[in-house]
Structure formats: structure tokens, C-alpha cells
Amino acid sequence: MKRLVELKDLKTHFFTDEGVVKAVDGVSFHIGRGETLGVVGESGCGKSVTALSILRLFPSPPGKIVGGDILFEGKSILRKTEAEMRDLRGDHIAMIFQEPMTSLNPVFTCGDQIAEAIEVHQGLSRKEALEKAVDMLRLVGIPLPERRIHEYPHQLSGGMRQRVMIGMALSCNPKLLMADEPTTALDVTIQAQILELMKKLKGELGMAIMLITHDLGVIAEMAQRVVVMYAGKVVEEADVVSLFRKPLHPYSEGLLNSIPRLNRPKGRLHVIPGYVPNPVNLPPGCRFGPRCAYVEDMCREKEPELVDIGGGRLVSCWVRAGGRREEVA
Amino acid sequence: MGMAEQEAIQDHKPRGDVLVEVNALRKWFPVTGGIFSHRIGHVKAVDGVSFYIKPGETLGLVGESGCGKTTTGRMILRLEEPTEGKVYFEGHDVFSLDREEMRRLRRQMQIVFQDPYSSLNPRMTVGVIVGEALEIHGVSKGKAREKRVQELLDVVGLNPNHISRYPHEFSGGQRQRIGVARALALNPKLIICDEPVSALDVSIQSHILNLLEDLQAEFNLTYLFIAHNLSVVKHISDRVGVMYLGQLVELCSSDELFSNPLHPYTEALMSAIPLPDPELKRERIILEGDVPSPMNPPSGCHFHTRCRLAQTICGEEAPPFIDTGHEHFVGCHLRKAN
Ligand SMILES: Nc1ncnc2c1ncn2[C@@H]1O[C@H](COP(=O)(O)OP(=O)(O)OP(=O)(O)O)[C@@H](O)[C@H]1O
Ligand SMILES: Nc1ncnc2c1ncn2[C@@H]1O[C@H](COP(=O)(O)OP(=O)(O)OP(=O)(O)O)[C@@H](O)[C@H]1O
Ligand code: SF4
Ligand SMILES: [Mg+2]
Ligand SMILES: [Mg+2]
């Protein structure tokens, strides 16, 4: 699979009064053309900031990319001008967020908002753009789209609004769709509709998807490859089947073991002791060390690197993968 | 509701073997509109719900947003007066109690809320939050109260020395523990857990679920556990009720519900859960459209507009909620007792 996006040792930090928040602190991964990459991890581990960095849309100040690079189709986006970034955002990369209400403008009709996006980026007339907007709403499964384009966001249900967001995001045939918790605010039956829709559209339009979620069920259902993040770092990367069969990083293992399963007998749930560290004050050595059941002296002293152990699997752990590149090579 | 039904509720004798019994409970919220705020209709939040909870068991309540789970829980606690119907607690008709009797009953029933961030007063210390109920009910004061609060903090796995800290000094999971300690303060018999882990990360969620189970075993607690995450509900519940648009559509043991769902809505709900197993291949039942408005629920079976099995009768008559055997209740014209 050809690489569409590549993050190389990306570091996005926030310079706040309390100190430097190392929200994204040396993250590397890639997304292939037409591939669905899942990004999982608990609250605050840097998933959203990673996505926003790709679009250069995080608040700055206080945020700043202090290291690394992001390549889109082989070219660094960090060297692009603001105008070039705007083109990239409209034409090639689209993003949908968790709460569609906050990202849709309440004073414009849904049709206007989609048409606006189409007009700006595809140079169509208003009339053509509105026609395309109707097509988009039909594509995302909104009944009576001719009528719906005249409605305002608050007149739609949560599921409908998320469909409108997806319609808007896809109206320019992006090569990459970044979906940040696209179904977290929705009920399960509506979530099932939206996930099904995303799969169908992906099949039809052939775009790549970066799917951010903390729901391991959603990941299992949608993703081909998965990146597990912890405290601003990637701790494991693997294809979805291998990861769920045998997670290697102790954090991935802990996450997968702590969710209740429908097909397993009851009993006590596995717990990961302790809490996610304060990003201003990270522990020395392995960031997961203070919560890890396998921790050794080495872990407390030096931070393990993300090591390629073959078969498309990367793990950052002294115990499970040696933790150092040169030792493996 | 017909006369016969009215009389049935009046004549109902509470069961002796259960802790809580809910009988034909309804809550219609008036909806006003226009410049003179006329009543233009009702939100039928809870529309004829009956069930019981045995002592020491956990009854799960699931269903999509707005189906009436929280309103049902609030009526059991009498935080909300019903439009119709009864709630019995240990055989006492809750809505007929006077203030003093209600005050005594309150000690037996507590609630833990979904949002550990907004359900705790940010200006109160943990000691005050957890000890407040002890003060209101005049249970203990001074040093004795402080000791009891520290005991409670210890029980829920918090450091007893953190008694003078404020909520913002705790993480989400720790704050939920504070909420649980507060609920435990008066040794209640029933705790209504309204989405207690929905706002928490998975690794924190498992801590709280384990804690709730430990406490239940230790203090013989009875739970009404409200949630929309079916895996969580299955894990913690002995029996589960499924709600749709203000009504129970299915109610049975947790194992039975997940291995043999009878209501078409339950089936769809089950198949919609994304399961953490990428190698699992299964047929999905995707429900079309949205949940209809509770102001104007569909005639007959509320689910008929989205049901793949719907027949003519489903749009015309409300199906009875019947026991198909082994206390497996279902409200569907196509699922009859065997
Ligand atoms: N504007 C900001 N200023 C300061 N810190 C920030 C800012 N935005 C994010 N952060 C911090 O960066 C870290 C990563 O945040 P991010 O939003 O990427 O987490 P996330 O993995 O998306 O979490 P969630 O699952 O809760 O959405 C967090 O510690 C967060 O507090
Ligand atoms: N005080 C109120 N006034 C008017 N309508 C109300 C009131 N409280 C609840 N409702 C409505 O009653 C219905 C049931 O609400 P309820 O909060 O019980 O649902 P729920 O099942 O707990 O949903 P969720 O999963 O979103 O918490 C909803 O349509 C809600 O908007
Ligand atoms: S490096 Fe050590 S502390 Fe970190 S996850 Fe591996 S075993 Fe645990
Ligand atoms: Mg986020
Ligand atoms: Mg609720």
C-alpha cells in the first residue's frame, strides 16, 4: 500500500502556565491509500492533537509543532503556506468531529453549509453546488434530501447531523477522512448506521480513513491496522487481527483485558492500576512503567523506543520487544 | 388507560418477596408552546412500566437515549411524582408516604450519577460531600462523623487522609468513587446507578464495576443499574430490562437475554453493539431511521415503524407484556407464551 500520510517523530507541545504539555511527543506512523487506520488510547493520550496536527488546526499559541515532520503524498505539510493548507484541507483531507452540533453553524441551513464547502473548493456555481449538496445528503442516507437542505442543524437528530457532517466532509472527494470519535455521542443503533455508512462510502469512494476512538469494539469492526497511544506516544502498532489475538505491549494487553465481554463468563474484571500520568510531569523511563505489571529496573531508567519486530508489528517495551532499535537490528 | 386497568392497579397487592416493585408507572411531562404557553402535548417519558427487583440482585435497565430510564429511576426515589402508577418499597406504597415517612425511607435508597464532574459540589471538601447525608439525617457528628467518612473513603478505595481535599484534586474515576462513598453513607438497601461508568475510560471503568460488585457482596446491596453499554450491563446484572420509547419491551435474566433475545428491538440492539473481535463475522440488523418522538409515539406497538417483522396488527394494537415462560417477559404480538 502506498503511503498517503506519514508522521515522522512528530512532537506537538503546548506551552501553558503550568508547564509544557507534551501532548504528542515523538509519534510516527503512516496511513496507506484507501486504508482504515484505527487510533486508540484513553482520554488525554494525544489522539485529537495528532489529528489536528495533520491539518495544522490546533490552537497556536499555546500549541507548537516542535519537532518531526508530517508528509502528505510525500511532501512536508509543515512547509506549506497557509493558502496551500486551506487547499489541502478542502480538497484532500477532511475531518469530522465527535459533536456535530458544535461543528455545524447553527444559523445556516444544512444545504447552505455543504454547498458553501463545495463552491469554495470545486469552483461550482451556487445552483450546481446546491444540487451536489442534495446528492451528498442522499449518498449519506438522509431521507427527502431536497427538503432537508432547507433545515437548520437543530432541526435534525444527532445521527442526522453526523450524516450531514460526513456528507460535507466527503463532498470534495477527500483522499483522507479523519474521524475523531464520530459515533461516541450517538446511540448504538445509530452508531451502527453511521459505521455501516462509513464502510460503504469507503468502498465506493476509495478514501483512507483515520478513525480515532477509545471504543475497542469500533476499532475491531472498522480498522485494518491499529495504533495504540499512551501519554503522547505510540506504544504499539499492529494489524487489527494480530493486536486482538495477542496484544504485545502491556498497556494494550491491559486495555483489551479490562473491557467486559459478552461471550466471556462473569467474574472480576482486569484492572490497570493507577492513572494516566500528568502530561506536564511525565515519569522517567517508560511512561507506562508506574502502572505496569512487568516493570523491570531498565524500564524506570530509560525510555524504550518503538521497535519493529517484524510482521508489521511495532512495540515500545523493554520486556516485550527489547526496547532498543540497535539490539534488534 | 381503561377502567379495568385502573382498577387492576388499585387492587394490586404488593409482592412480599421483592425489595422494589413498580406497577404500571407513567410519567407524562407537559409540553408548552405558543405565546401564552399553552399545553400543546405531553412527552410520554415513561408510559406504563412494571417490574420488580429482588433483594440483593442487580436489575439492569438498557435502551437508547430518551427512552425513559432516568425518569423511571427518579420516580422510584420519588424525586419525580408519577402521572400514574405505583412504586412499592418493601411493600410500602412510596407515593402515599408523608414527609416524615419519606425522610426515613430516603435513607434506604440512594443514587450514583453518570457525570462524576458535575455531580459533586466543587466548593465542598470530600469530607463534607460524603458526610452531608450523615448530618442531614442526624446520624453522627463531630469526630464520629469524621471517622465514618474516613471508613467510607477506605471502603471505596480512596485514601482516608484525603478527607479535606476538593473534587478537582481527584481524577474522574476517583470522583466516581466519592459519589459511591456518598451513596453508601447511610447504609442504604437500594442504589440506583444511573450510567455510573459511561463517562469513564475503560481502564477506570473496570475499577468501578469491580468496586460495585465487591460492595454488593459485602453489604448485600440491591442495584438498579442504568446504562446504554450492553456489555457492561450483561457483566453486572442478574436480570435486564430493555426499554423503548417509555415502555419495557423485554425483561428476563441477563444470560437469557443475551442468548435468546425475543423482542425484535432487543435483537437489533444486540446486533448493533460493536464487539471487540475483528475475526467475528455476523449478520447485522440495521434499524432504519431514528427513534420516533416520545411526544407522538407510534400507535400500537411503539416499535412497529422500525420493526422488520411488523404485521398489520402491530400498528393497531399495543402488544401485552407477557411471560413466555421462566419469567422471560416480552411485549410483541409475534412472540407468544409457549
Ligand atoms: N489547547 C490546549 N492547551 C493545553 N493543553 C492541551 C490543549 N489541547 C490539548 N491539550 C492537552 O494535550 C493532551 C492530549 O489531548 P488530546 O485532546 O489529543 O487527547 P485525546 O487522546 O484526544 O483525548 P480524548 O479521548 O479525551 O479526546 C491532553 O493532556 C490535553 O490536556
Ligand atoms: N423534566 C422534564 N421535562 C420534560 N421532558 C423531560 C423531563 N425529563 C425528561 N424528559 C424527557 O423524557 C424523555 C425520557 O427522558 P430520560 O432522561 O428518562 O431518558 P433516558 O432513557 O434516561 O435517556 P439518556 O440515555 O439520554 O439518559 C426524554 O424525551 C426527555 O427529553
Ligand atoms: S517497558 Fe517496562 S514498564 Fe513499559 S510497558 Fe514494557 S514492561 Fe511495562
Ligand atoms: Mg480527543
Ligand atoms: Mg438518563
Coordinates of N, CA and C in Angstrom, one line a residue, chain A residues 41-44 157 159-160 184 186-193 195-196 199 214-221 223 240-241 244-245 251 255-256 258-276 291, chain B residues 63-65 158 171 173-174 177 200-207 209-211 213-214 228 230-232 234-238 254-255 258 265 268-279 282 284 286-291 306:
Chain A
G41 N -6.7 4.8 22.5 CA -6.0 5.2 23.7 C -6.9 5.9 24.6
E42 N -6.6 6.0 25.9 CA -7.5 6.6 26.8 C -7.5 8.2 26.7
S43 N -8.5 8.8 27.3 CA -8.6 10.2 27.3 C -7.3 10.9 27.6
G44 N -6.9 11.9 26.8 CA -5.7 12.7 27.0 C -4.4 12.2 26.5
S157 N -31.8 15.3 14.1 CA -31.4 14.4 15.3 C -29.8 14.3 15.2
G159 N -27.9 11.7 15.0 CA -27.5 10.8 13.9 C -27.5 11.5 12.5
M160 N -28.6 12.3 12.3 CA -28.8 13.0 11.1 C -27.6 14.1 10.9
T184 N -19.2 8.5 19.1 CA -19.3 8.4 20.6 C -20.5 9.0 21.2
L186 N -23.4 9.1 20.0 CA -24.7 8.5 19.4 C -25.1 7.2 20.0
D187 N -26.4 6.9 20.0 CA -26.9 5.6 20.4 C -26.3 4.5 19.6
V188 N -26.3 3.3 20.2 CA -25.7 2.1 19.5 C -26.4 1.8 18.1
T189 N -27.7 1.9 18.0 CA -28.3 1.6 16.8 C -28.0 2.7 15.7
I190 N -27.9 3.9 16.1 CA -27.5 5.0 15.2 C -26.0 4.9 14.9
Q191 N -25.2 4.5 15.9 CA -23.8 4.3 15.6 C -23.6 3.2 14.6
A192 N -24.4 2.1 14.7 CA -24.3 1.0 13.7 C -24.6 1.6 12.3
Q193 N -25.6 2.5 12.2 CA -25.9 3.1 10.9 C -24.7 3.8 10.3
L195 N -21.5 3.7 11.2 CA -20.3 2.9 10.8 C -20.5 2.1 9.5
E196 N -21.7 1.6 9.3 CA -22.1 0.9 8.1 C -21.9 1.9 6.9
K199 N -18.3 2.5 6.1 CA -17.7 1.4 5.3 C -18.1 1.4 3.9
H214 N -12.0 5.6 21.5 CA -11.5 4.8 22.6 C -12.3 3.5 22.7
D215 N -13.2 3.2 21.8 CA -14.0 2.1 21.8 C -13.4 0.9 21.0
L216 N -12.9 -0.1 21.7 CA -12.2 -1.2 21.1 C -13.1 -2.0 20.2
G217 N -14.4 -2.0 20.4 CA -15.3 -2.7 19.6 C -15.4 -2.0 18.2
V218 N -15.4 -0.7 18.2 CA -15.5 0.1 17.0 C -14.2 -0.1 16.1
I219 N -13.1 -0.2 16.8 CA -11.8 -0.4 16.2 C -11.8 -1.8 15.5
A220 N -12.3 -2.8 16.3 CA -12.3 -4.2 15.7 C -13.2 -4.3 14.5
E221 N -14.2 -3.5 14.5 CA -15.2 -3.6 13.4 C -14.7 -2.8 12.1
A223 N -11.2 -1.1 11.6 CA -9.9 -0.8 11.2 C -9.2 -2.0 10.6
V240 N -5.1 -5.4 12.8 CA -6.1 -5.5 13.8 C -6.2 -6.9 14.4
V241 N -6.1 -7.9 13.5 CA -6.3 -9.3 14.0 C -5.2 -9.7 15.0
F244 N -5.7 -8.0 18.4 CA -6.7 -8.5 19.3 C -6.4 -9.9 19.7
R245 N -5.7 -10.7 18.8 CA -5.3 -12.1 19.2 C -4.3 -12.0 20.3
Y251 N 0.3 -2.2 28.0 CA -0.8 -1.3 28.1 C -1.9 -1.8 27.1
L255 N -5.6 -2.9 28.4 CA -6.9 -2.3 27.8 C -7.8 -3.4 27.3
L256 N -7.3 -4.3 26.6 CA -8.1 -5.4 26.0 C -8.7 -6.3 27.1
S258 N -9.4 -5.3 30.2 CA -10.3 -4.7 31.1 C -11.7 -4.4 30.7
I259 N -12.0 -4.7 29.4 CA -13.4 -4.5 28.9 C -14.2 -5.7 29.2
P260 N -15.5 -5.5 29.6 CA -16.3 -6.7 29.8 C -16.7 -7.3 28.4
R261 N -16.7 -8.6 28.3 CA -17.0 -9.2 27.0 C -18.4 -9.9 27.1
L262 N -19.1 -9.9 26.0 CA -20.4 -10.6 26.0 C -20.2 -12.1 26.1
N263 N -19.2 -12.6 25.5 CA -19.0 -14.0 25.3 C -18.1 -14.6 26.4
R264 N -17.8 -13.9 27.4 CA -17.0 -14.5 28.5 C -17.7 -14.6 29.8
P265 N -17.4 -15.6 30.6 CA -18.1 -15.7 31.9 C -17.8 -14.5 32.7
K266 N -18.8 -14.2 33.7 CA -18.6 -13.1 34.5 C -17.4 -13.3 35.4
G267 N -17.2 -12.4 36.4 CA -16.1 -12.5 37.3 C -15.4 -11.2 37.3
R268 N -14.4 -11.1 38.1 CA -13.8 -9.8 38.3 C -13.1 -9.3 37.0
L269 N -13.2 -8.1 36.7 CA -12.6 -7.5 35.5 C -11.1 -7.2 35.8
H270 N -10.3 -7.3 34.8 CA -8.9 -6.9 34.9 C -8.8 -5.4 35.2
V271 N -7.9 -5.0 36.0 CA -7.8 -3.5 36.1 C -6.3 -3.2 35.9
I272 N -6.1 -2.0 35.3 CA -4.8 -1.4 35.2 C -4.7 -0.5 36.4
P273 N -3.7 -0.8 37.3 CA -3.7 0.1 38.5 C -3.2 1.5 38.1
G274 N -3.6 2.4 39.0 CA -3.1 3.8 38.8 C -3.8 4.6 37.7
Y275 N -3.2 5.7 37.4 CA -3.8 6.6 36.5 C -2.9 7.1 35.4
V276 N -3.4 7.6 34.3 CA -2.6 8.2 33.2 C -1.8 9.4 33.8
R291 N 2.5 1.9 36.1 CA 1.2 1.1 36.1 C 1.4 -0.3 35.6
Chain B
G63 N -31.4 0.8 27.0 CA -32.3 1.4 26.0 C -31.7 2.7 25.5
E64 N -32.1 3.2 24.4 CA -31.5 4.3 23.8 C -31.8 5.6 24.5
S65 N -31.0 6.6 24.2 CA -31.2 7.9 24.8 C -32.7 8.4 24.7
L158 N -10.4 4.9 48.4 CA -9.7 6.2 48.4 C -8.9 6.4 49.7
S171 N -9.1 12.4 40.1 CA -9.4 12.1 38.7 C -10.8 11.6 38.6
G173 N -12.2 8.8 37.8 CA -12.5 7.5 38.4 C -12.6 7.7 40.0
Q174 N -11.7 8.5 40.5 CA -11.7 8.8 41.9 C -13.0 9.6 42.3
R177 N -15.8 7.3 42.7 CA -15.7 6.7 44.0 C -16.2 7.5 45.1
L200 N -16.4 7.3 31.9 CA -15.0 6.9 32.3 C -14.3 6.1 31.2
D201 N -13.0 6.3 31.2 CA -12.2 5.4 30.3 C -12.3 4.0 30.7
V202 N -12.0 3.1 29.8 CA -12.2 1.6 30.0 C -11.4 1.1 31.2
S203 N -10.1 1.6 31.4 CA -9.3 1.1 32.5 C -9.9 1.5 33.8
I204 N -10.5 2.7 33.9 CA -11.1 3.2 35.1 C -12.5 2.5 35.3
Q205 N -13.2 2.3 34.2 CA -14.5 1.7 34.3 C -14.4 0.3 35.0
S206 N -13.4 -0.5 34.7 CA -13.3 -1.8 35.3 C -13.1 -1.7 36.8
H207 N -12.3 -0.6 37.2 CA -12.2 -0.4 38.7 C -13.5 -0.2 39.4
L209 N -16.6 -0.9 38.2 CA -17.5 -2.1 38.2 C -17.1 -3.1 39.2
N210 N -15.8 -3.4 39.4 CA -15.4 -4.3 40.4 C -15.8 -3.8 41.8
L211 N -15.6 -2.5 42.0 CA -15.9 -1.9 43.3 C -17.4 -2.2 43.6
E213 N -19.4 -4.4 42.5 CA -19.7 -5.8 42.8 C -19.2 -6.2 44.2
D214 N -18.0 -5.7 44.6 CA -17.5 -6.0 45.9 C -18.4 -5.5 47.0
H228 N -26.3 2.3 28.8 CA -26.6 2.0 27.4 C -25.5 1.1 26.8
L230 N -24.3 -2.3 26.5 CA -24.8 -3.7 26.8 C -23.8 -4.6 27.4
S231 N -22.6 -4.5 27.0 CA -21.6 -5.4 27.6 C -21.4 -5.2 29.0
V232 N -21.4 -3.9 29.4 CA -21.3 -3.6 30.8 C -22.5 -4.1 31.6
K234 N -24.6 -6.5 30.8 CA -24.5 -8.0 30.9 C -23.6 -8.4 32.0
H235 N -22.5 -7.8 32.1 CA -21.5 -8.1 33.1 C -22.0 -8.0 34.5
I236 N -22.7 -7.0 34.8 CA -23.1 -6.7 36.2 C -24.5 -7.1 36.6
S237 N -25.3 -7.4 35.6 CA -26.7 -7.6 36.0 C -27.1 -9.1 36.1
D238 N -28.1 -9.3 37.1 CA -28.7 -10.7 37.1 C -29.8 -10.7 36.1
S254 N -30.2 -12.1 32.6 CA -29.2 -11.5 31.8 C -28.7 -12.5 30.8
D255 N -28.4 -13.7 31.2 CA -27.9 -14.8 30.3 C -28.9 -15.1 29.2
F258 N -29.2 -12.4 26.5 CA -28.2 -12.3 25.5 C -28.1 -13.6 24.7
Y265 N -36.7 -5.6 18.8 CA -35.8 -4.4 19.1 C -34.6 -4.9 19.9
A268 N -32.1 -6.3 17.5 CA -31.4 -5.2 16.7 C -30.4 -4.5 17.6
L269 N -30.7 -4.3 18.8 CA -29.8 -3.6 19.8 C -28.6 -4.5 20.0
M270 N -28.8 -5.8 20.1 CA -27.6 -6.7 20.3 C -26.7 -6.7 19.1
S271 N -27.3 -6.7 18.0 CA -26.5 -6.9 16.8 C -25.8 -5.6 16.4
A272 N -26.3 -4.5 17.1 CA -25.6 -3.2 16.8 C -24.4 -3.0 17.6
I273 N -24.2 -3.7 18.7 CA -23.0 -3.5 19.5 C -21.8 -3.9 18.8
P274 N -20.8 -3.0 18.7 CA -19.5 -3.4 18.1 C -18.8 -4.2 19.0
L275 N -18.5 -5.4 18.6 CA -17.8 -6.4 19.5 C -16.3 -6.3 19.3
P276 N -15.5 -6.4 20.4 CA -14.0 -6.3 20.3 C -13.4 -7.6 19.7
D277 N -13.9 -8.1 18.6 CA -13.3 -9.3 18.0 C -13.3 -9.1 16.5
P278 N -12.2 -8.7 15.9 CA -12.1 -8.4 14.5 C -12.4 -9.7 13.6
E279 N -12.3 -10.9 14.2 CA -12.5 -12.1 13.3 C -13.9 -12.6 13.3
R282 N -20.6 -11.5 11.4 CA -22.0 -11.7 11.8 C -22.9 -10.9 11.0
R284 N -25.7 -8.3 10.5 CA -26.2 -7.1 11.3 C -27.6 -6.8 11.0
I286 N -29.6 -3.7 10.8 CA -29.5 -2.2 10.9 C -30.9 -1.6 10.9
L287 N -31.2 -1.0 12.0 CA -32.5 -0.3 12.1 C -32.5 0.9 11.2
E288 N -33.6 1.1 10.5 CA -33.7 2.3 9.7 C -34.2 3.5 10.5
G289 N -33.8 4.7 10.1 CA -34.3 5.9 10.7 C -34.0 6.1 12.2
D290 N -34.6 7.1 12.8 CA -34.4 7.4 14.2 C -35.5 6.9 15.1
V291 N -35.2 7.0 16.4 CA -36.3 6.7 17.4 C -37.3 7.8 17.2
R306 N -40.2 0.7 12.9 CA -38.8 0.3 12.6 C -38.6 -1.2 12.6

